[in-house]
Short mmCIF file of C-alpha atoms in Angstrom, two decimals:
data_model
loop_
_atom_site.label_atom_id
_atom_site.label_comp_id
_atom_site.label_asym_id
_atom_site.label_seq_id
_atom_site.Cartn_x
_atom_site.Cartn_y
_atom_site.Cartn_z
CA MET A 1 0.00 0.00 0.00
CA PRO A 2 1.55 3.37 -1.01
CA ALA A 3 2.47 5.56 1.96
CA GLU A 4 0.17 8.36 0.81
CA THR A 5 -2.88 6.07 1.10
CA LEU A 6 -2.05 4.81 4.61
CA PRO A 7 -4.02 6.04 7.63
CA SER A 8 -2.39 9.05 9.28
CA LEU A 9 -0.54 8.66 12.56
CA ALA A 10 -1.03 12.32 13.46
CA ASP A 11 -3.95 11.60 15.79
CA VAL A 12 -2.35 8.62 17.55
CA PRO A 13 -1.88 9.41 21.27
CA ARG A 14 1.74 9.90 22.28
CA GLU A 15 1.64 7.31 25.04
CA PRO A 16 2.88 3.74 25.61
CA GLY A 17 0.62 1.15 24.01
CA ALA A 18 -1.25 3.70 21.90
CA ALA A 19 -3.86 2.28 19.53
CA LYS A 20 -3.01 2.60 15.82
CA PRO A 21 -5.23 2.63 12.75
CA ASP A 22 -4.98 -0.76 11.00
CA PRO A 23 -2.12 -2.31 13.03
CA ILE A 24 -0.40 -5.29 11.46
CA LEU A 25 0.97 -6.61 14.77
CA VAL A 26 -0.68 -6.39 18.20
CA ALA A 27 0.92 -7.74 21.39
CA ASP A 28 -0.73 -8.01 24.81
CA GLY A 29 0.81 -8.86 28.16
CA VAL A 30 4.00 -10.37 26.76
CA VAL A 31 6.33 -11.35 29.62
CA ARG A 32 9.65 -13.18 29.55
CA ARG A 33 11.58 -14.00 32.70
CA PHE A 34 15.04 -15.43 33.14
CA GLY A 35 15.18 -16.64 36.72
CA GLY A 36 14.41 -13.62 38.88
CA LEU A 37 14.95 -11.15 36.04
CA THR A 38 11.99 -9.92 34.01
CA ALA A 39 13.57 -9.19 30.64
CA VAL A 40 10.33 -8.28 28.82
CA ASN A 41 7.07 -6.97 30.26
CA VAL A 42 5.12 -5.40 27.39
CA LYS A 43 1.54 -4.68 28.42
CA HIS A 44 0.29 -3.61 24.99
CA VAL A 45 1.89 -2.48 21.76
CA GLU A 46 0.67 -2.04 18.19
CA ILE A 47 2.79 -1.79 15.04
CA PRO A 48 1.25 0.36 12.26
CA ARG A 49 0.87 -1.33 8.88
CA GLY A 50 2.98 -0.12 5.96
CA ARG A 51 5.21 2.10 8.11
CA ILE A 52 8.79 2.01 9.32
CA THR A 53 8.78 1.72 13.11
CA ALA A 54 11.94 1.94 15.19
CA LEU A 55 12.25 0.05 18.47
CA ILE A 56 14.87 1.83 20.54
CA GLY A 57 16.15 1.80 24.09
CA PRO A 58 19.38 1.42 26.06
CA ASN A 59 21.31 -1.83 26.18
CA GLY A 60 19.45 -4.41 28.24
CA ALA A 61 16.04 -2.86 27.57
CA GLY A 62 14.69 -6.14 26.16
CA LYS A 63 14.44 -5.20 22.49
CA THR A 64 16.10 -8.25 20.96
CA THR A 65 14.39 -10.58 23.44
CA PHE A 66 11.05 -9.09 22.39
CA PHE A 67 12.01 -9.69 18.74
CA ASN A 68 12.84 -13.30 19.55
CA LEU A 69 9.47 -13.82 21.22
CA LEU A 70 7.43 -12.29 18.40
CA THR A 71 9.20 -14.33 15.72
CA GLY A 72 9.08 -17.70 17.47
CA PHE A 73 12.76 -17.96 18.40
CA ASP A 74 11.88 -17.87 22.11
CA LYS A 75 8.77 -18.60 24.17
CA PRO A 76 7.15 -16.14 26.60
CA ASP A 77 6.08 -16.91 30.14
CA GLU A 78 2.87 -14.98 29.50
CA GLY A 79 1.13 -13.07 26.77
CA THR A 80 -0.45 -13.21 23.32
CA TRP A 81 0.11 -11.47 20.00
CA THR A 82 -1.45 -11.45 16.58
CA PHE A 83 -0.06 -10.80 13.11
CA ASN A 84 -2.52 -9.94 10.35
CA GLY A 85 -5.21 -11.07 12.78
CA LYS A 86 -3.67 -14.52 13.34
CA LYS A 87 -2.49 -15.62 16.77
CA LEU A 88 1.22 -16.42 16.77
CA GLY A 89 1.87 -17.49 20.35
CA GLY A 90 3.59 -20.89 20.29
CA VAL A 91 4.07 -20.86 16.50
CA ALA A 92 7.52 -22.08 15.40
CA ALA A 93 9.88 -19.59 13.77
CA HIS A 94 9.80 -21.19 10.31
CA LYS A 95 5.99 -21.12 10.33
CA VAL A 96 5.98 -17.47 11.39
CA ALA A 97 8.13 -16.72 8.33
CA ARG A 98 5.70 -18.57 6.07
CA LEU A 99 2.90 -16.40 7.43
CA GLY A 100 4.77 -13.32 6.19
CA MET A 101 6.77 -12.04 9.16
CA VAL A 102 10.52 -12.41 8.69
CA ARG A 103 13.54 -11.10 10.54
CA THR A 104 17.26 -10.54 10.33
CA PHE A 105 19.76 -10.82 13.17
CA GLN A 106 22.27 -8.51 14.80
CA LEU A 107 24.90 -11.15 14.00
CA THR A 108 24.30 -12.33 10.46
CA LYS A 109 23.27 -15.94 9.87
CA ALA A 110 24.67 -16.54 6.40
CA LEU A 111 25.95 -20.06 5.73
CA ASN A 112 29.60 -19.32 5.03
CA ARG A 113 30.42 -22.47 3.08
CA LEU A 114 27.54 -22.08 0.68
CA THR A 115 27.52 -19.64 -2.22
CA VAL A 116 25.58 -16.40 -2.11
CA MET A 117 23.06 -17.89 -4.55
CA ASP A 118 22.64 -21.04 -2.45
CA ASN A 119 21.97 -18.88 0.60
CA MET A 120 19.26 -17.07 -1.34
CA LEU A 121 17.61 -20.26 -2.54
CA LEU A 122 17.44 -21.56 1.03
CA GLY A 123 15.30 -18.54 1.89
CA ALA A 124 12.43 -19.72 -0.31
CA THR A 125 9.77 -21.72 1.52
CA GLY A 126 7.46 -24.48 0.33
CA GLN A 127 9.81 -25.83 -2.33
CA LYS A 128 8.29 -28.90 -3.97
CA GLY A 129 11.68 -30.50 -4.49
CA GLU A 130 12.08 -30.83 -0.71
CA ASN A 131 9.57 -33.68 -0.79
CA PHE A 132 11.39 -37.01 -1.14
CA PHE A 133 9.04 -38.54 -3.70
CA ARG A 134 8.61 -35.37 -5.76
CA ALA A 135 12.38 -34.96 -5.82
CA LEU A 136 12.53 -38.16 -7.87
CA ILE A 137 10.35 -36.59 -10.59
CA PRO A 138 11.95 -33.33 -11.82
CA ALA A 139 8.86 -32.40 -13.83
CA THR A 140 6.98 -31.78 -10.57
CA TRP A 141 9.39 -29.15 -9.26
CA SER A 142 11.56 -27.84 -12.10
CA GLY A 143 9.14 -25.05 -13.01
CA GLN A 144 9.01 -23.78 -9.44
CA GLU A 145 12.79 -24.00 -9.18
CA LYS A 146 13.14 -21.69 -12.19
CA GLU A 147 10.75 -19.18 -10.60
CA ILE A 148 12.65 -19.27 -7.30
CA THR A 149 15.99 -18.84 -9.06
CA ALA A 150 14.63 -15.90 -11.05
CA ARG A 151 13.40 -14.30 -7.82
CA ALA A 152 16.83 -14.78 -6.25
CA GLU A 153 18.56 -13.23 -9.28
CA GLU A 154 16.19 -10.27 -9.15
CA LEU A 155 16.91 -9.63 -5.47
CA LEU A 156 20.67 -10.05 -5.83
CA ALA A 157 20.64 -7.45 -8.60
CA ARG A 158 18.49 -5.12 -6.47
CA PHE A 159 20.94 -5.39 -3.57
CA LYS A 160 23.95 -5.18 -5.91
CA LEU A 161 25.19 -8.65 -4.99
CA ASP A 162 24.67 -10.27 -8.39
CA ALA A 163 28.40 -10.17 -9.14
CA LYS A 164 28.93 -12.20 -5.95
CA ARG A 165 26.35 -14.89 -6.71
CA ASN A 166 28.94 -17.67 -7.04
CA ASP A 167 31.20 -16.51 -4.20
CA PHE A 168 31.09 -18.18 -0.81
CA ALA A 169 29.03 -16.17 1.67
CA GLY A 170 31.95 -16.28 4.09
CA SER A 171 33.99 -14.11 1.72
CA LEU A 172 31.56 -11.18 1.94
CA SER A 173 32.22 -8.08 4.02
CA GLY A 174 30.09 -7.36 7.07
CA GLY A 175 27.95 -4.91 5.15
CA GLN A 176 27.50 -7.28 2.22
CA ARG A 177 26.41 -10.01 4.64
CA LYS A 178 23.77 -7.64 6.00
CA LEU A 179 22.56 -7.02 2.46
CA LEU A 180 22.49 -10.76 1.77
CA GLU A 181 20.45 -11.44 4.89
CA MET A 182 17.95 -8.74 3.99
CA ALA A 183 17.69 -9.99 0.41
CA ARG A 184 17.22 -13.58 1.57
CA ALA A 185 14.42 -12.50 3.92
CA LEU A 186 12.53 -11.10 0.93
CA MET A 187 12.49 -14.47 -0.83
CA VAL A 188 9.21 -15.30 0.95
CA ARG A 189 7.57 -12.01 -0.19
CA PRO A 190 6.80 -10.99 3.41
CA ASP A 191 4.29 -8.48 4.73
CA MET A 192 6.58 -7.44 7.56
CA VAL A 193 10.36 -7.33 7.90
CA MET A 194 12.02 -7.11 11.32
CA LEU A 195 15.63 -5.91 11.36
CA ASP A 196 17.80 -6.31 14.46
CA GLU A 197 20.45 -3.57 14.42
CA PRO A 198 20.88 -3.49 10.62
CA MET A 199 23.74 -0.98 10.86
CA ALA A 200 25.82 -2.90 13.42
CA GLY A 201 29.29 -3.61 12.02
CA VAL A 202 28.55 -1.95 8.68
CA ASN A 203 31.25 0.10 6.98
CA PRO A 204 30.09 3.73 6.58
CA ALA A 205 30.47 3.36 2.81
CA LEU A 206 27.52 0.93 2.78
CA THR A 207 25.35 2.80 5.27
CA GLN A 208 23.47 4.88 2.72
CA SER A 209 22.90 1.82 0.56
CA LEU A 210 21.33 -0.04 3.49
CA LEU A 211 19.19 2.95 4.40
CA GLY A 212 17.93 3.12 0.84
CA HIS A 213 17.00 -0.55 0.85
CA VAL A 214 15.07 -0.18 4.12
CA LYS A 215 13.12 2.76 2.71
CA ALA A 216 12.42 0.75 -0.44
CA LEU A 217 10.71 -1.92 1.65
CA ARG A 218 8.15 0.67 2.75
CA GLU A 219 7.71 1.87 -0.82
CA ASP A 220 6.96 -1.73 -1.80
CA GLY A 221 4.14 -1.83 0.77
CA MET A 222 5.93 -3.77 3.49
CA THR A 223 5.93 -2.97 7.19
CA VAL A 224 9.34 -2.57 8.82
CA LEU A 225 10.14 -2.87 12.53
CA PHE A 226 13.80 -2.40 13.39
CA VAL A 227 16.03 -2.20 16.44
CA GLU A 228 18.79 0.38 16.17
CA HIS A 229 21.14 2.45 18.34
CA ASP A 230 22.09 4.88 15.56
CA MET A 231 19.79 7.82 16.30
CA ASP A 232 20.63 9.55 13.02
CA MET A 233 19.27 6.52 11.18
CA VAL A 234 16.20 6.39 13.41
CA ARG A 235 15.43 10.04 12.71
CA ASP A 236 16.11 9.65 8.99
CA ILE A 237 13.85 6.73 8.11
CA SER A 238 11.31 6.17 10.91
CA ASP A 239 7.64 7.07 10.74
CA TRP A 240 7.09 6.04 14.36
CA VAL A 241 9.31 5.21 17.32
CA ILE A 242 8.63 2.89 20.25
CA VAL A 243 10.95 3.11 23.24
CA MET A 244 11.68 0.28 25.66
CA GLY A 245 13.27 0.62 29.07
CA GLN A 246 13.81 -2.19 31.58
CA GLY A 247 11.67 -4.52 29.49
CA SER A 248 8.63 -2.26 29.13
CA VAL A 249 7.38 0.24 26.57
CA ILE A 250 7.94 3.67 28.11
CA ALA A 251 7.20 6.07 25.23
CA GLU A 252 5.92 6.32 21.65
CA GLY A 253 5.79 9.05 19.05
CA THR A 254 7.56 10.55 16.07
CA PRO A 255 11.38 10.50 16.12
CA ASP A 256 11.76 14.14 17.15
CA GLU A 257 9.09 13.87 19.84
CA VAL A 258 10.56 10.74 21.36
CA MET A 259 14.16 11.95 21.32
CA ALA A 260 13.20 15.03 23.33
CA ASP A 261 11.02 13.10 25.81
CA PRO A 262 12.41 13.34 29.38
CA ARG A 263 11.36 9.74 30.06
CA VAL A 264 13.45 8.55 27.15
CA ILE A 265 16.44 10.68 28.10
CA ASP A 266 16.17 9.23 31.61
CA ALA A 267 16.21 5.71 30.22
CA TYR A 268 19.43 6.40 28.29
CA LEU A 269 21.20 8.44 30.96
CA GLY A 270 19.77 6.95 34.15
CA ALA A 271 19.34 10.46 35.60
CA HIS A 272 17.34 13.63 34.97
CA HIS A 273 18.84 16.51 32.99
CA ASP A 274 17.61 19.59 34.82
CA GLY A 275 19.75 22.07 32.87
CA THR A 276 21.08 23.85 35.97
CA ASP A 277 24.80 23.17 35.70
CA SER A 278 25.73 25.76 33.09
CA ALA A 279 24.36 28.04 30.44
CA GLU A 280 25.29 25.45 27.85
CA ASP A 281 23.00 22.97 29.61
CA ASP A 282 20.00 25.28 29.08
CA ALA A 283 19.57 23.77 25.61
CA PRO A 284 17.24 20.76 25.88
CA ALA A 285 18.98 17.40 25.78
CA THR A 286 17.88 14.78 23.30
CA VAL A 287 18.44 11.06 22.98
CA ALA A 288 20.68 11.73 19.99
CA ASP A 289 22.88 13.86 22.26
CA THR A 290 23.16 11.13 24.87
CA ALA A 291 23.90 8.47 22.26
CA ALA A 292 26.63 10.61 20.74
CA ASP A 293 28.19 11.11 24.19
CA ARG A 294 28.51 7.39 24.85
CA PRO A 295 31.77 5.72 23.71
CA GLY A 296 31.37 3.45 20.73
CA THR A 297 28.08 4.92 19.56
CA GLY A 298 26.99 7.57 17.13
CA ALA A 299 28.10 8.33 13.62
CA ASP A 300 31.82 8.07 14.36
CA ALA A 301 31.68 4.63 15.98
CA ALA A 302 33.97 2.03 14.48
CA PRO A 303 32.30 -1.01 12.92
CA ALA A 304 32.37 -4.16 15.01
CA GLY A 305 35.73 -5.84 14.88
CA GLU A 306 37.48 -2.73 13.57
CA GLU A 307 39.51 -0.07 15.32
CA LYS A 308 38.85 3.60 14.84
CA PRO A 309 41.69 5.31 13.02
#
C-alpha cells in the first residue's frame, strides 16, 4: 500500500501502548523472565501497517528478546500477540516466516560455506523439491525452481550482490552479509520485515545503501520494525518510534518527539537533565545527544571488529 494512502498517525496518542489505525501486529501482556529477572514486560503495543517503526532503548532494555518472542525464536512466560489477525503465540519460527513475518539478526546468519546464490535459494519456503518422492520426478518441481531462481537473481541485482552470486558467503564483508540477509528475507515475499540492528558492524560506505534498501521496503508496501542504536538513522527513516526501558514500553511518538522526551532521556542516561549546571546545559537534551556522548556509539563509531583510526 503506497504511503500516501495509509491512515495518518497524526492523531495517535503519544503514550505507551497507543492504539493505531490498522495495526499489522498487536501484542498483549508479553512477559519473559530469566530466573528472577523480568527481561520483557510489554503490556500492549501495536505496530502500524505499511510504516517504518523503530524500536529503541538502552542496552538491556529487552528489544532483541522481544524480537525473539514475536518471531518464534523464544517462548514467553505470559502473553499473546497477533499478526494480520492470526495468533502467533507458540508458532515455530519457520511457520511465522511462512505467514509473512521475517527477521534478520544482529549477528548475520549466512551459511559461510555455501555460495551467495545457495543462501538465497534456502530462503524460499514451500519448495516442492524438498519432498522425497517429488524430488525423484523433476517435472513436478523444475518449473518452481526456475521461478525461485529468477526471484533470487532479481533480489541479488536489487541489492547489488549479483556479481557475488557464485562466491562463498563467508567471503563477503560485514555490510554485504547484512545485504544478503535482507535480500534472503525477501524471498518469501513478506508483509513485515524485522531488522535487528541493521547498521551494526557496517562500513560507513555501505550505510546509505542499506538505508535506501530499508526505505524501499516501505515503498513496496511492506511494514518494517527495526532495532537500532544509531539515532541519526532512526530520525532519517522512521515514521514512528517505540521506546523500551527495563523490558517495558515507556514512550511512543515521532522520532523528534521521542528523542526530546524526558522519560526517554532518563532511560538512556539513568538520571534527569535539569539544565542547571551551566548556560550550555539550558539547551534541551535529546536522545541523539546522549547516544553521541557514549563511547562506541553515534556516527563516528567504528564497525564491530574494527579499530577507529
